Amino acid sequence: MQKIIILDFGSQTTQLIGRRVRELNTFCEILPYNKYPEDDKDVIGVILSGSPLSVYQEDAFHIDLNHIRGRLPILGICYGAQLISYTYGGKVESAGTREYGRQNLQYIDRECPLFKGFDDHSQVWMSHGDSITKLPEGARIAASTETVENAAYYIPEKQPVFGTQFHPEVFHSLQGTLLLKNFVVDICGSRQEWSAEAFVETTVQELRQQIGKDRVILGLSGGVDSSVVAVLLHRAIGDQLTCIFVDHGMLRKNEFHDVMRDYECLGLNVIGVDASEKFLSDLAGVKEPEQKRKIIGRDFVEVFNAEAQKITDAKWLAQGTIYPDRIESLNITGKVIKSHHNVGGLPKDMHLQLCEPIRWLFKDEVRRVGRSLGMPEHLITRHPFPGPGLAVRILGDITREKIQILQEADAIYINNLREAGLYDQIWQAGAILLSEVRSVGVMGDERTYENPIALRAVTSSDAMTADWAHIPYEVLAKISNEIINKVKGVNRVCYDISSKPPSTIEWE
Ligand code: XMP
């Protein structure tokens, strides 16, 4: 399949470039800047990302562009454009002050195919501390702004080279998607064949070939990723798939039953395991967040393994790993940081092979695939929920009584978000029980001395950064009243107005 390679020089917006290319129904891979593949026969073009570094710095990330240039079209964005310039006889210098924000193009070379269809004063987004003061050899200015002469350039060769000082991938570059389309479709020749439907069709065929008559085990969580994997596999191999859904006792109100019913309606072969007794007794008296996580992780592996061992002829373990889990993002030192790993200590002695059919998808693509598989909307749009569940939303030790209080408060919160039409605008929401804090209140004629509930809701695109959601006061007021009136043990409700960073989404 045709693909675009995006070489990552450590910019925060590299993933966004990937998402924009995929939105053009074109497959792309994001690779660390120095990991260009040896075999590039399917590659139709290369994009060089931005970076927090300066190309003239001693420890800047440099690569040999000669084995790409002349063979494939190249687009350099910000640092990428500077790197091309620096490599091929141009000059890059500190701009003195950092240029950050919206700018309008003042001049556009109408012969440059990158800007085909652009409006005269199109708005672009700048974020750079260095400027290209001399273009690379053979290059022409493609666009300028009032303050940046070389805002974009091109070298018109058979396999052309382009550089933009601005960031077409960010929302504030209003015609950024058009620019990327010009590059990906017109210049690189993408046939735009990457779609949810095409993905389902080819993946189902590949899974059939890969798995043959073998049996597959899949751990379900109720979340969209593992659910989509289940339905994909079910379509490919039917009852050769056995799913295991572990109830650790800290799910949301009625969640275990509701999700089991959904899965059964989808025709999946699911074993539901109620292991709440084990988890809660092992967690008794434990307050420290990391210790809670360790116990839950260990118990989960034990319970899952015990069920998996019963499926003696299983050959494969399927997982809902998605692309952002696997992208090797770089930090400024050039070290690769893995933010997350899905493959955690599961049945080693069973010698299962790993099957990760959605490992190339971004979250929004997983949802599109889910829709194309005909899954119910509430399963597809469900907010992410942490593996340890409400355990990391009860500050202090965990008891059945506290879980029940939190489940009730959380259910009121989430139902109200749904009723107000806010649920789908929010990345993730949940209630937190501050079980070690008590405050005074008055109910009727009686003094109360009970726990507060904190409400958390964030907007985000990948959970790496998040902003607190601006829920209208009226909705918050209704939620607060309903929780305090209906949930015994709670006499105060607070709203969390912290962003990530420096806070995190979960409280523990
Ligand atoms: P934080 O709290 O780190 O959360 O901002 C980022 C995202 O990860 C989820 N999360 C977890 N998921 N096991 C999980 O499976 C965990 O221990 C865990 N901790 C946080 C969190 O809900 C959010 O979506």
Coordinates of C-alpha atoms and ligand atoms in Angstrom, one line a residue:
M1 CA 0.0 0.0 0.0
Q2 CA 1.2 3.5 -0.8
K3 CA 2.5 5.4 2.2
I4 CA 4.0 8.7 3.3
I5 CA 6.9 8.6 5.8
I6 CA 7.0 11.3 8.4
L7 CA 10.4 11.6 10.0
D8 CA 10.1 12.9 13.6
F9 CA 12.6 15.4 14.8
G10 CA 10.9 15.8 18.1
S11 CA 8.1 18.3 17.5
Q12 CA 5.0 18.2 19.6
T13 CA 2.9 18.4 16.5
T14 CA 4.4 15.4 14.6
Q15 CA 1.4 13.1 15.4
L16 CA -0.8 15.8 14.1
I17 CA 0.9 15.7 10.7
G18 CA 0.2 11.9 10.7
R19 CA -3.4 12.5 11.5
R20 CA -3.8 15.0 8.8
V21 CA -2.3 12.7 6.2
R22 CA -4.6 9.9 7.3
E23 CA -7.5 12.2 7.0
L24 CA -6.6 12.4 3.3
N25 CA -7.2 8.7 3.2
T26 CA -3.5 8.1 2.8
F27 CA -1.5 5.7 5.0
C28 CA 1.5 7.1 6.8
E29 CA 4.1 6.0 9.2
I30 CA 5.8 8.2 11.8
L31 CA 9.4 7.2 12.4
P32 CA 12.3 8.6 14.5
Y33 CA 14.3 11.0 12.3
N34 CA 17.1 8.5 11.9
K35 CA 15.1 5.4 11.2
Y36 CA 14.2 5.9 7.5
P37 CA 13.3 2.4 6.3
E38 CA 15.8 0.4 4.1
D39 CA 12.9 -0.9 2.0
D40 CA 10.9 2.1 0.7
K41 CA 9.3 0.7 -2.4
D42 CA 5.8 1.7 -1.1
V43 CA 6.8 5.1 0.0
I44 CA 5.5 8.0 -2.2
G45 CA 6.8 11.0 -0.3
V46 CA 8.6 12.1 2.8
I47 CA 7.7 14.8 5.4
L48 CA 10.3 16.1 7.8
S49 CA 8.8 17.4 11.0
G50 CA 9.6 20.3 13.3
S51 CA 11.8 20.1 16.3
P52 CA 12.6 22.1 19.5
L53 CA 16.3 22.2 18.3
S54 CA 18.2 24.5 16.0
V55 CA 19.9 23.0 13.0
Y56 CA 23.2 24.8 13.6
Q57 CA 23.4 23.4 17.2
E58 CA 26.1 21.0 17.8
D59 CA 23.8 18.2 19.0
A60 CA 21.0 18.9 16.4
F61 CA 19.4 16.0 14.7
H62 CA 21.0 15.6 11.2
I63 CA 20.4 13.0 8.5
D64 CA 21.7 12.3 5.1
L65 CA 18.9 13.5 2.8
N66 CA 20.8 12.4 -0.4
H67 CA 19.3 9.0 -0.5
I68 CA 15.7 10.5 -0.5
R69 CA 16.2 13.7 -2.5
G70 CA 15.8 13.1 -6.3
R71 CA 13.9 9.8 -5.6
L72 CA 10.8 11.1 -3.8
P73 CA 9.1 14.4 -3.1
I74 CA 10.1 15.9 0.2
L75 CA 8.2 18.4 2.4
G76 CA 10.1 20.0 5.3
I77 CA 8.0 21.7 8.0
C78 CA 9.7 24.3 10.2
Y79 CA 12.9 22.5 11.4
G80 CA 12.5 20.2 8.4
A81 CA 12.6 23.2 6.1
Q82 CA 15.6 24.6 7.9
L83 CA 17.4 21.3 7.7
I84 CA 17.0 21.1 4.0
S85 CA 18.1 24.6 3.7
Y86 CA 21.1 24.0 5.9
T87 CA 22.1 20.9 4.0
Y88 CA 21.9 22.3 0.5
G89 CA 23.7 25.6 0.7
G90 CA 21.2 27.8 2.5
K91 CA 21.5 29.6 5.8
V92 CA 19.6 29.4 9.0
E93 CA 20.0 31.9 11.8
S94 CA 18.4 32.8 15.1
A95 CA 15.4 35.1 14.5
G96 CA 16.3 37.1 17.6
T97 CA 12.9 36.7 19.1
R98 CA 10.7 33.7 18.9
E99 CA 7.8 34.1 16.4
Y100 CA 4.7 32.5 17.7
G101 CA 1.2 32.8 16.5
R102 CA -1.0 33.7 13.5
Q103 CA 0.3 35.4 10.4
N104 CA -1.1 36.1 7.0
L105 CA 0.6 35.3 3.8
Q106 CA 1.4 38.4 1.8
Y107 CA 2.9 36.9 -1.3
I108 CA 2.3 33.5 -2.9
D109 CA 4.1 32.2 -6.0
R110 CA 1.2 30.9 -8.0
E111 CA 3.4 28.5 -9.9
C112 CA 4.3 26.6 -6.7
P113 CA 2.0 23.5 -6.7
L114 CA 2.1 23.4 -2.9
F115 CA -0.1 26.5 -2.8
K116 CA -2.6 25.5 -5.5
G117 CA -6.0 26.9 -4.5
F118 CA -4.7 29.1 -1.7
D119 CA -6.5 32.3 -0.8
D120 CA -4.4 35.5 -1.2
H121 CA -3.9 36.3 2.5
S122 CA -4.3 32.8 3.9
Q123 CA -3.7 32.6 7.7
V124 CA -0.8 30.4 8.8
W125 CA 0.6 29.4 12.2
M126 CA 4.2 30.2 13.0
S127 CA 6.2 28.8 15.9
H128 CA 9.9 29.2 15.4
G129 CA 13.0 30.8 16.9
D130 CA 15.2 30.4 13.8
S131 CA 14.7 31.8 10.3
I132 CA 15.9 30.7 6.9
T133 CA 18.0 33.7 5.8
K134 CA 19.3 32.2 2.6
L135 CA 17.4 29.6 0.6
P136 CA 19.0 26.3 -0.5
E137 CA 20.5 26.2 -3.9
G138 CA 18.0 26.2 -6.7
A139 CA 15.1 27.2 -4.5
R140 CA 12.5 29.9 -5.1
I141 CA 10.4 31.7 -2.5
A142 CA 6.9 30.1 -2.5
A143 CA 5.3 32.4 0.1
S144 CA 6.2 35.3 2.4
T145 CA 4.5 37.0 5.3
E146 CA 5.1 40.6 6.4
T147 CA 7.9 39.6 8.8
V148 CA 9.1 36.3 7.3
E149 CA 10.4 36.5 3.7
N150 CA 11.2 32.8 3.3
A151 CA 7.9 31.6 4.8
A152 CA 7.9 28.8 2.2
Y153 CA 10.2 27.7 -0.6
Y154 CA 10.4 25.1 -3.3
I155 CA 13.0 23.5 -5.5
P156 CA 11.3 22.6 -8.7
E157 CA 12.9 19.3 -9.7
K158 CA 11.4 16.1 -11.1
Q159 CA 11.0 15.0 -7.5
P160 CA 10.4 18.4 -5.9
V161 CA 11.5 19.6 -2.5
F162 CA 9.3 22.0 -0.4
G163 CA 9.9 23.8 2.9
T164 CA 7.4 25.7 5.0
Q165 CA 8.5 27.8 8.0
F166 CA 4.9 27.6 9.3
H167 CA 3.0 24.6 10.5
P168 CA 0.3 23.4 8.0
E169 CA -0.7 20.6 10.4
V170 CA -2.1 22.8 13.1
F171 CA -5.7 24.0 13.1
H172 CA -4.8 27.7 13.0
S173 CA -3.2 27.3 9.6
L174 CA -6.6 27.7 8.0
Q175 CA -5.6 26.1 4.6
G176 CA -3.0 23.7 6.1
T177 CA -5.1 20.7 5.1
L178 CA -5.2 22.0 1.5
L179 CA -1.4 22.4 1.5
L180 CA -1.0 18.8 2.8
K181 CA -3.5 17.6 0.2
N182 CA -1.6 19.4 -2.6
F183 CA 1.6 17.6 -1.4
V184 CA 0.2 14.2 -0.6
V185 CA -2.3 13.8 -3.5
D186 CA -1.1 16.0 -6.4
I187 CA 2.6 16.0 -5.8
C188 CA 3.2 12.5 -4.4
G189 CA 0.3 10.9 -6.3
S190 CA -1.6 9.3 -3.4
R191 CA -4.6 7.2 -4.7
Q192 CA -6.3 8.0 -1.3
E193 CA -7.2 4.3 -0.7
W194 CA -6.9 4.3 3.1
S195 CA -10.4 4.2 4.5
A196 CA -12.2 2.5 7.4
E197 CA -14.0 0.2 5.0
A198 CA -10.9 -0.7 3.1
F199 CA -9.1 -1.3 6.4
V200 CA -11.8 -3.7 7.6
E201 CA -11.8 -5.6 4.4
T202 CA -8.0 -6.0 4.2
T203 CA -7.6 -6.7 7.9
V204 CA -10.2 -9.3 8.0
Q205 CA -8.5 -11.1 5.1
E206 CA -5.1 -10.8 6.7
L207 CA -6.4 -12.1 10.0
R208 CA -7.9 -15.1 8.3
Q209 CA -4.6 -15.9 6.7
Q210 CA -2.5 -15.1 9.8
I211 CA -4.6 -17.2 12.2
G212 CA -6.0 -20.0 10.0
K213 CA -7.8 -22.5 12.2
D214 CA -6.1 -21.4 15.5
R215 CA -7.8 -20.2 18.6
V216 CA -7.4 -16.7 19.8
I217 CA -7.8 -15.2 23.3
L218 CA -8.6 -11.5 23.8
G219 CA -8.9 -9.5 27.1
L220 CA -11.8 -7.1 26.9
S221 CA -12.1 -4.0 29.0
G222 CA -15.3 -2.4 27.8
G223 CA -13.3 0.3 26.1
V224 CA -13.5 1.1 22.4
D225 CA -10.0 -0.3 21.4
S226 CA -10.4 -3.9 22.7
S227 CA -14.1 -3.9 21.6
V228 CA -13.2 -3.0 18.0
V229 CA -10.5 -5.7 18.0
A230 CA -13.1 -8.2 19.2
V231 CA -15.6 -7.4 16.5
L232 CA -12.9 -7.4 13.8
L233 CA -11.6 -10.8 14.9
H234 CA -15.1 -12.1 15.2
R235 CA -15.8 -11.1 11.7
A236 CA -12.6 -12.8 10.5
I237 CA -12.6 -16.0 12.5
G238 CA -16.0 -16.3 14.3
D239 CA -16.0 -18.6 17.3
Q240 CA -12.3 -19.3 17.2
L241 CA -12.1 -16.1 19.3
T242 CA -12.7 -16.3 23.0
C243 CA -12.9 -13.1 24.9
I244 CA -12.3 -12.7 28.6
F245 CA -13.8 -9.7 30.6
V246 CA -12.6 -9.5 34.2
D247 CA -14.7 -7.6 36.7
H248 CA -12.3 -6.3 39.4
G249 CA -15.2 -4.8 41.4
M250 CA -14.2 -1.2 40.6
L251 CA -16.0 -0.6 37.3
R252 CA -18.7 2.0 36.9
K253 CA -22.3 1.5 38.1
N254 CA -23.8 -1.5 36.2
E255 CA -20.9 -1.5 33.8
F256 CA -20.1 -5.1 33.9
H257 CA -23.6 -6.2 33.1
D258 CA -24.2 -3.6 30.5
V259 CA -21.0 -4.3 28.7
M260 CA -21.5 -8.1 28.8
R261 CA -25.0 -7.6 27.3
D262 CA -23.5 -5.4 24.5
Y263 CA -20.9 -8.0 23.8
E264 CA -23.4 -10.8 23.7
C265 CA -25.6 -8.8 21.3
L266 CA -22.6 -8.5 19.0
G267 CA -22.4 -12.3 19.0
L268 CA -19.1 -12.4 20.8
N269 CA -18.1 -15.4 22.7
V270 CA -17.3 -13.8 26.1
I271 CA -16.4 -15.3 29.4
G272 CA -17.2 -12.8 32.2
V273 CA -15.2 -13.3 35.4
D274 CA -16.4 -11.8 38.6
A275 CA -13.2 -11.5 40.6
S276 CA -14.2 -8.6 42.8
E277 CA -13.8 -10.6 46.0
K278 CA -10.1 -11.3 45.3
F279 CA -9.2 -7.8 44.2
L280 CA -11.0 -6.1 47.1
S281 CA -9.6 -8.3 49.8
D282 CA -6.0 -7.9 48.4
L283 CA -6.5 -4.1 48.3
A284 CA -7.9 -3.9 51.8
G285 CA -6.2 -1.1 53.8
V286 CA -3.9 0.0 50.9
K287 CA -3.8 3.7 50.3
E288 CA -0.7 4.4 48.2
P289 CA -1.7 4.9 44.5
E290 CA 1.3 3.0 43.0
Q291 CA 0.8 0.1 45.4
K292 CA -2.9 -0.1 44.4
R293 CA -1.9 -0.2 40.8
K294 CA 0.6 -3.0 41.4
I295 CA -1.8 -5.1 43.3
I296 CA -4.5 -4.7 40.6
G297 CA -2.0 -5.4 37.8
R298 CA -0.8 -8.5 39.5
D299 CA -4.3 -9.8 40.3
F300 CA -5.5 -9.1 36.8
V301 CA -2.7 -11.1 35.3
E302 CA -3.4 -14.0 37.8
V303 CA -7.2 -14.0 37.0
F304 CA -6.7 -13.6 33.3
N305 CA -4.1 -16.3 33.2
A306 CA -6.2 -18.7 35.1
E307 CA -9.1 -18.3 32.6
A308 CA -6.7 -18.3 29.6
Q309 CA -5.1 -21.6 30.7
K310 CA -8.5 -23.3 30.4
I311 CA -8.4 -22.6 26.7
T312 CA -5.7 -25.2 26.1
D313 CA -5.5 -25.0 22.3
A314 CA -5.1 -21.1 22.1
K315 CA -2.2 -20.0 19.9
W316 CA -2.7 -16.2 19.8
L317 CA -3.3 -13.4 22.3
A318 CA -5.0 -10.4 20.7
Q319 CA -4.6 -6.9 22.1
G320 CA -6.1 -3.5 21.4
T321 CA -2.8 -1.7 21.0
I322 CA -3.2 1.4 18.9
Y323 CA -0.7 3.5 16.9
P324 CA -0.1 6.3 19.5
D325 CA 0.9 3.5 22.0
R326 CA 3.6 2.4 19.6
I327 CA 5.0 5.7 18.2
E328 CA 8.5 6.1 19.4
S329 CA 8.4 9.7 20.3
L330 CA 11.7 11.6 20.8
N331 CA 12.6 14.0 23.5
I332 CA 15.2 16.7 23.1
T333 CA 18.1 14.4 23.9
G334 CA 17.1 12.2 21.0
K335 CA 16.2 9.4 23.3
V336 CA 13.1 7.5 22.5
I337 CA 10.4 7.6 25.0
K338 CA 7.7 5.0 25.0
S339 CA 4.7 6.5 26.8
H340 CA 2.8 3.3 27.2
H341 CA 3.0 -0.4 26.6
N342 CA 0.1 -2.6 26.3
V343 CA 2.0 -5.8 26.4
G344 CA 2.2 -6.5 30.1
G345 CA 3.1 -9.8 31.7
L346 CA 0.3 -11.8 30.1
P347 CA 0.4 -15.6 29.8
K348 CA 4.1 -16.1 29.1
D349 CA 4.1 -19.9 29.7
M350 CA 1.4 -20.4 27.2
H351 CA 3.8 -19.2 24.4
L352 CA 1.0 -17.2 22.7
Q353 CA 1.8 -15.1 19.6
L354 CA 0.7 -11.5 19.7
C355 CA -2.1 -10.3 17.3
E356 CA -2.6 -6.5 17.3
P357 CA -4.9 -5.8 14.3
I358 CA -5.4 -2.0 15.1
R359 CA -1.8 -1.2 15.8
W360 CA -1.7 1.2 12.9
L361 CA -4.8 3.2 13.9
F362 CA -5.2 6.5 15.6
K363 CA -8.1 6.8 18.1
D364 CA -10.5 8.6 15.8
E365 CA -9.8 5.9 13.1
V366 CA -10.5 3.1 15.6
R367 CA -13.9 4.8 16.1
R368 CA -14.5 5.0 12.3
V369 CA -13.6 1.3 12.0
G370 CA -16.0 0.6 14.8
R371 CA -18.8 2.4 13.0
S372 CA -18.0 0.7 9.7
L373 CA -18.3 -2.6 11.6
G374 CA -21.8 -1.6 12.7
M375 CA -21.0 -1.4 16.4
P376 CA -23.4 0.5 18.6
E377 CA -22.6 4.2 19.0
H378 CA -22.4 4.1 22.8
L379 CA -19.6 1.5 22.7
I380 CA -17.7 3.6 20.1
T381 CA -18.0 6.9 21.8
R382 CA -17.4 5.7 25.4
H383 CA -14.9 7.8 27.3
P384 CA -11.5 6.1 28.1
F385 CA -11.5 4.5 31.5
P386 CA -8.3 3.5 33.4
G387 CA -7.5 -0.1 33.8
P388 CA -7.5 0.1 37.7
G389 CA -11.0 1.7 37.4
L390 CA -12.4 3.5 40.4
A391 CA -9.5 2.4 42.6
V392 CA -7.5 5.4 41.3
R393 CA -10.5 7.7 41.9
I394 CA -11.0 6.8 45.5
L395 CA -8.3 8.7 47.4
G396 CA -7.5 6.5 50.4
D397 CA -8.2 2.9 51.0
I398 CA -10.9 1.1 49.1
T399 CA -14.1 -0.5 50.5
R400 CA -17.3 -1.7 48.9
E401 CA -19.2 1.1 50.6
K402 CA -16.9 3.8 49.1
I403 CA -17.1 2.1 45.7
Q404 CA -20.9 2.3 45.9
I405 CA -20.9 6.0 46.9
L406 CA -18.6 6.8 44.0
Q407 CA -20.5 4.7 41.5
E408 CA -23.7 6.5 42.4
A409 CA -22.2 10.0 42.2
D410 CA -20.4 9.1 38.9
A411 CA -23.6 7.8 37.3
I412 CA -25.4 11.0 38.2
Y413 CA -22.5 13.0 36.7
I414 CA -22.3 11.1 33.5
N415 CA -26.1 10.9 32.9
N416 CA -26.3 14.7 33.3
L417 CA -23.5 15.2 30.8
R418 CA -25.3 13.0 28.4
E419 CA -28.6 14.8 28.9
A420 CA -26.9 18.2 28.4
G421 CA -25.4 16.9 25.2
L422 CA -21.9 17.4 26.5
Y423 CA -20.7 13.8 26.8
D424 CA -19.4 13.6 23.2
Q425 CA -17.6 16.9 23.4
I426 CA -15.6 15.7 26.4
W427 CA -12.6 13.4 26.1
Q428 CA -13.0 11.9 29.5
A429 CA -15.1 12.6 32.6
G430 CA -15.4 11.0 36.0
A431 CA -16.1 11.6 39.7
I432 CA -13.5 11.3 42.4
L433 CA -14.2 10.5 46.1
L434 CA -12.0 12.3 48.5
S435 CA -12.6 9.7 51.1
E436 CA -10.0 11.0 53.6
V437 CA -11.4 14.5 53.7
R438 CA -14.5 15.4 55.6
S439 CA -16.2 18.7 55.8
V440 CA -19.2 20.1 57.7
G441 CA -22.5 20.7 56.1
V442 CA -26.1 21.1 57.0
M443 CA -29.0 19.0 55.7
G444 CA -32.5 19.9 56.9
D445 CA -31.9 20.7 60.6
E446 CA -29.0 18.3 60.9
R447 CA -25.3 18.9 60.8
T448 CA -23.4 16.6 58.5
Y449 CA -19.7 15.7 58.5
E450 CA -19.1 13.9 55.2
N451 CA -16.9 13.4 52.2
P452 CA -16.6 15.7 49.1
I453 CA -16.8 14.5 45.6
A454 CA -14.6 16.1 42.9
L455 CA -15.8 16.2 39.3
R456 CA -13.2 15.9 36.5
A457 CA -13.8 16.5 32.8
V458 CA -11.2 17.2 30.2
T459 CA -10.9 17.9 26.6
S460 CA -7.9 16.3 24.8
S461 CA -6.9 14.6 21.6
D462 CA -4.6 11.9 22.9
A463 CA -4.5 12.2 26.8
M464 CA -0.9 13.4 26.6
T465 CA -2.1 16.9 27.3
A466 CA -5.6 17.9 28.4
D467 CA -7.6 21.0 29.3
W468 CA -10.4 21.1 31.8
A469 CA -13.7 21.2 30.1
H470 CA -15.7 24.4 30.4
I471 CA -19.0 22.9 31.5
P472 CA -21.7 25.5 31.9
Y473 CA -22.4 26.6 35.5
E474 CA -26.1 25.6 35.2
V475 CA -25.1 22.0 34.4
L476 CA -22.6 21.9 37.2
A477 CA -25.3 23.3 39.6
K478 CA -27.7 20.6 38.6
I479 CA -25.1 17.8 39.0
S480 CA -24.0 19.1 42.4
N481 CA -27.6 19.3 43.7
E482 CA -28.5 15.9 42.5
I483 CA -25.3 14.3 44.0
I484 CA -25.7 15.9 47.4
N485 CA -29.4 15.2 47.6
K486 CA -29.2 11.6 46.4
V487 CA -25.9 10.2 47.4
K488 CA -25.7 9.4 51.1
G489 CA -22.2 10.2 52.5
V490 CA -21.5 13.2 50.2
N491 CA -22.2 16.8 51.3
R492 CA -20.0 18.8 49.0
V493 CA -19.1 18.8 45.3
C494 CA -16.1 20.5 43.7
Y495 CA -15.1 21.0 40.1
D496 CA -11.4 20.4 39.1
I497 CA -10.1 23.3 37.0
S498 CA -6.5 22.0 36.4
S499 CA -5.0 21.2 33.1
K500 CA -2.5 18.5 32.1
P501 CA 0.4 19.3 32.5
P502 CA 1.0 20.1 35.3
S503 CA -1.8 18.0 36.7
T504 CA -2.8 14.6 35.3
I505 CA -6.2 13.5 34.2
E506 CA -6.6 10.9 37.0
W507 CA -6.1 12.0 40.6
E508 CA -4.0 9.0 41.5
Ligands
XMP1 P1 -3.2 10.6 33.4 O1 -3.8 10.4 34.7 O2 -1.8 10.0 33.3 O3 -4.0 9.7 32.4 O4 -3.2 12.0 32.8 C1 -3.9 9.6 31.0 C2 -4.8 8.6 30.4 O5 -4.5 7.3 30.9 C3 -5.5 6.7 31.7 N1 -4.9 6.0 32.8 C4 -4.7 4.7 32.9 N2 -5.1 3.7 32.1 N3 -4.1 2.1 33.5 C5 -4.8 2.4 32.4 O6 -5.1 1.5 31.7 C6 -3.7 3.1 34.4 O7 -3.1 2.8 35.4 C7 -4.0 4.4 34.1 N4 -3.7 5.6 34.7 C8 -4.3 6.6 33.9 C9 -6.4 7.9 32.1 O8 -7.7 7.5 32.4 C10 -6.3 8.8 30.9 O9 -7.2 8.4 29.9

